[in-house]
XYZ file of C-alpha atoms in Angstrom:
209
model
C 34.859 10.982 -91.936
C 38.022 9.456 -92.772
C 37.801 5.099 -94.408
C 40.282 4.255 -91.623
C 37.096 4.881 -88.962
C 34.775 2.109 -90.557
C 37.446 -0.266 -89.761
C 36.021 -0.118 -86.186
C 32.277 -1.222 -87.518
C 34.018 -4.572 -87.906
C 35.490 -4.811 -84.581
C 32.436 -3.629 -82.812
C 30.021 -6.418 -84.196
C 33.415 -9.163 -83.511
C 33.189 -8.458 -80.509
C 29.952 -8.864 -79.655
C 30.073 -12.617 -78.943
C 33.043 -14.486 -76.651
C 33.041 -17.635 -77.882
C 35.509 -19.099 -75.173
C 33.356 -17.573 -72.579
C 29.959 -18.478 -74.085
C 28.760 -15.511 -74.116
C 26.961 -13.250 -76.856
C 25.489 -9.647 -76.933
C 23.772 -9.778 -80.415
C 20.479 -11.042 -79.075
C 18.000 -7.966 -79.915
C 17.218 -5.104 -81.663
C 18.540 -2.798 -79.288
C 22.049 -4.447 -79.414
C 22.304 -4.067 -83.064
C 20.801 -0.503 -82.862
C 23.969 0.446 -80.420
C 26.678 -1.059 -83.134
C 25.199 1.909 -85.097
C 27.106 4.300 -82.654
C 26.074 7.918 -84.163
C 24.228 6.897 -86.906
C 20.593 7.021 -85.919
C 18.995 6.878 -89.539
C 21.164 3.591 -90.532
C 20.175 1.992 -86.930
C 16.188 2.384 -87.148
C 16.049 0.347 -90.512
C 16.851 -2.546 -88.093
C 14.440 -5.544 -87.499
C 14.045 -8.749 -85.785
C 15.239 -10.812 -88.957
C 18.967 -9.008 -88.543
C 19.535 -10.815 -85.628
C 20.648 -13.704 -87.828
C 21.892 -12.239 -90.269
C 23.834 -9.629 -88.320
C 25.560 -13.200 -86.491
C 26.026 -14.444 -90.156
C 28.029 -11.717 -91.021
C 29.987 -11.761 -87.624
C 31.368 -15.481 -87.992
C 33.030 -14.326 -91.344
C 34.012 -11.318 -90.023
C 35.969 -13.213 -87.007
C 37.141 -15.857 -89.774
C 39.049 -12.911 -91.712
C 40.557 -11.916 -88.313
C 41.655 -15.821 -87.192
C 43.111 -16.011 -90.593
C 45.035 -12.725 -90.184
C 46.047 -13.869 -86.466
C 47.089 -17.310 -87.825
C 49.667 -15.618 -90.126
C 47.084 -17.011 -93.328
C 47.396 -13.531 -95.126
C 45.829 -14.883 -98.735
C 42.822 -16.442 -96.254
C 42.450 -13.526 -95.101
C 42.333 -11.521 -98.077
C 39.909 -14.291 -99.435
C 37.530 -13.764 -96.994
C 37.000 -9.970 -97.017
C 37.437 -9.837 -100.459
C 33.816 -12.597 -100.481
C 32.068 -10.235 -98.246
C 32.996 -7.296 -100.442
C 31.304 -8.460 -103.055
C 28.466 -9.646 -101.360
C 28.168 -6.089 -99.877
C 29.162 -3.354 -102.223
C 29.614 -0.118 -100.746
C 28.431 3.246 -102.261
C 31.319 5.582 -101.755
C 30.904 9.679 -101.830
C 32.199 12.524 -101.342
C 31.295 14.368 -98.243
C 31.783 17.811 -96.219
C 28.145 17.610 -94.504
C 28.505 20.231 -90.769
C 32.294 20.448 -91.898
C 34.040 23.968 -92.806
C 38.242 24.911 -92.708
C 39.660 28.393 -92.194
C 37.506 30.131 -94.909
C 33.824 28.227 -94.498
C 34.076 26.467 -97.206
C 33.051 22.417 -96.735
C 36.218 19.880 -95.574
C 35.801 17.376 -98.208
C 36.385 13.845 -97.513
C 35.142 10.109 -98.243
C 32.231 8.846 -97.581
C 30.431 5.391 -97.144
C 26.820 5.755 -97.851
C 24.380 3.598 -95.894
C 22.934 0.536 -98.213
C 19.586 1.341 -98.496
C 18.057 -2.404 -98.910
C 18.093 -3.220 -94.938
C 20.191 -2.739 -91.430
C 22.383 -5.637 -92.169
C 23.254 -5.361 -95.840
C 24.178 -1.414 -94.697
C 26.282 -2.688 -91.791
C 28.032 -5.213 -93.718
C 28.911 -3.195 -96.609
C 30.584 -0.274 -94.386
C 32.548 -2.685 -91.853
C 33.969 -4.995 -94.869
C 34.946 -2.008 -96.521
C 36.771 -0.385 -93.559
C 38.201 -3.580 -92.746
C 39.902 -3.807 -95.777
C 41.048 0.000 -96.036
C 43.042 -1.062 -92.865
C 44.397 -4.153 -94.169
C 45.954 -2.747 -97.302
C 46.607 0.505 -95.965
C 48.550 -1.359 -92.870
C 48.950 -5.055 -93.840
C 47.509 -7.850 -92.805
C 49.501 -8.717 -89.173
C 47.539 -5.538 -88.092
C 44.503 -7.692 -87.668
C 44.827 -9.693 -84.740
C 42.756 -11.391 -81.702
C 43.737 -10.832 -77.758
C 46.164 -13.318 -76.376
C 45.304 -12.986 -73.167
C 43.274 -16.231 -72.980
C 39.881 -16.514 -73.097
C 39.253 -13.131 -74.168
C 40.139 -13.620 -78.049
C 38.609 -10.378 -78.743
C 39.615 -8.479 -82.613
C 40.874 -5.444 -82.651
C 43.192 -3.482 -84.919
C 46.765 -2.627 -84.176
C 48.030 0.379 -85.069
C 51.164 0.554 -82.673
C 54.775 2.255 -84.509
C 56.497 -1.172 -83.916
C 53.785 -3.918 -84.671
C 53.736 -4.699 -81.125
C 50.395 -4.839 -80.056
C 49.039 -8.226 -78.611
C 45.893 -7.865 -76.586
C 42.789 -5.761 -76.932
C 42.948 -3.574 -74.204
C 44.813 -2.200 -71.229
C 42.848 -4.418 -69.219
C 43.642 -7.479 -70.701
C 47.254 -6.395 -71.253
C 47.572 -5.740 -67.247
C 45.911 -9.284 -67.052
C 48.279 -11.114 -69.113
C 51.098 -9.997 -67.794
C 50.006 -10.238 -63.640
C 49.436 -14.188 -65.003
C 52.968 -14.092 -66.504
C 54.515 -12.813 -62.885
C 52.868 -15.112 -61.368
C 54.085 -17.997 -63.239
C 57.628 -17.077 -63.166
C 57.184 -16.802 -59.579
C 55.758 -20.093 -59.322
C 58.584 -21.510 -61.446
C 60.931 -19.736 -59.559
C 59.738 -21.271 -56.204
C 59.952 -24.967 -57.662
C 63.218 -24.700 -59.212
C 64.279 -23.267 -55.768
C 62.815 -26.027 -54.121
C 63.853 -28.304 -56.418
C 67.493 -27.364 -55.900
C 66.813 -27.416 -52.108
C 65.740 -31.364 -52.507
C 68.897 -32.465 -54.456
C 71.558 -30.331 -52.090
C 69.930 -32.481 -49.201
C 69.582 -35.451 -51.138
C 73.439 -34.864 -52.134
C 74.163 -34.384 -48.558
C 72.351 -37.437 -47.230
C 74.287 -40.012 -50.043
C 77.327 -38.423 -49.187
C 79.643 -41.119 -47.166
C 81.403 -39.179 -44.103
C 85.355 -39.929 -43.750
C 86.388 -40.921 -40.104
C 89.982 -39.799 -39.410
């Protein structure tokens, strides 16, 4: 399992709550059991008393990404670099159910699982990622949807730097919004300049011959 995948820990638990929308998923067990994805033994360590702490570690999580977004790259680097040491990670080397050509085990990194409790685990592995990402692709690559009121993280890895929203859905929203208000600007100006010909017309004295 390559660093680059933790990354996504990060924008899993960001995205949990919607601020603009009110809205938040983190509310049980269960919901912090499913940011787990695949990894069962992590996920059953969870208890009640993560709930809170889980949403602790969310609001700095979205800070580093509104700091990134807001083009505040040493804020940003501030704030993971707090939650790294607040939550160390255990790194090793892994080739667990892997094998290449000749059987032998696909070594790669590894972020072992914090063994003190759900969130401290969670923490560790999606402040870690995050910051893989951010080194490994700078800072702008950390950004929140602009297709308002989403505001959703995510994590752009684009060739040209050019992603702006977190999904295709979004995207396809943002830009029907965008045709729609050129349309609308398009209509006034057209009406606009329908007013002033007739206005032009009606001031303009007639000559008798």
């Amino acid at each position: 399992m390559e660093l680059a995948y933790y990354s996504d820990y990060a924008v899993r638990l960001v995205n949990t709550e919607e601020p603009a929308r009110n809205k938040d998923c983190l509310t049980s067990v269960e919901a912090i059991r499913e940011l787990f994805g695949l990894n069962r033994q992590a996920a059953r360590r969870a208890t009640d008393t993560d709930v809170t702490r889980f949403r602790s570690v969310r609001a700095r999580l979205r800070a580093v990404f509104e700091a990134a977004d807001g083009g505040d790259e040493t804020l940003a680097v501030d704030l993971l670099n707090s939650l790294l040491l607040e939550f160390p990670v255990s790194p090793q080397i892994s080739g667990h159910e892997t094998r290449d050509e000749d059987g032998k085990p696909d070594w790669h990194m590894h972020l072992a699982d914090h063994p003190s409790n759900a969130t401290a685990g969670y923490a560790a592995i999606a402040a870690m990622g995050l910051a893989f990402h951010l080194t490994s692709y700078g800072v702008d690559r950390l950004g929140l949807c602009e297709a308002p009121p989403c505001r959703n993280a995510y994590l752009d890895t684009s060739t040209n730097r050019s992603r702006r929203y977190c999904s295709d859905r979004c995207a396809t929203r943002a830009n029907v919004a965008a045709y729609r208000a050129r349309k609308r600007l398009e209509t006034e100006r057209a009406a606009e300049t329908g007013r002033n010909a007739e206005t032009a017309q009606a001031t303009t004295p007639s000559t008798d011959r």
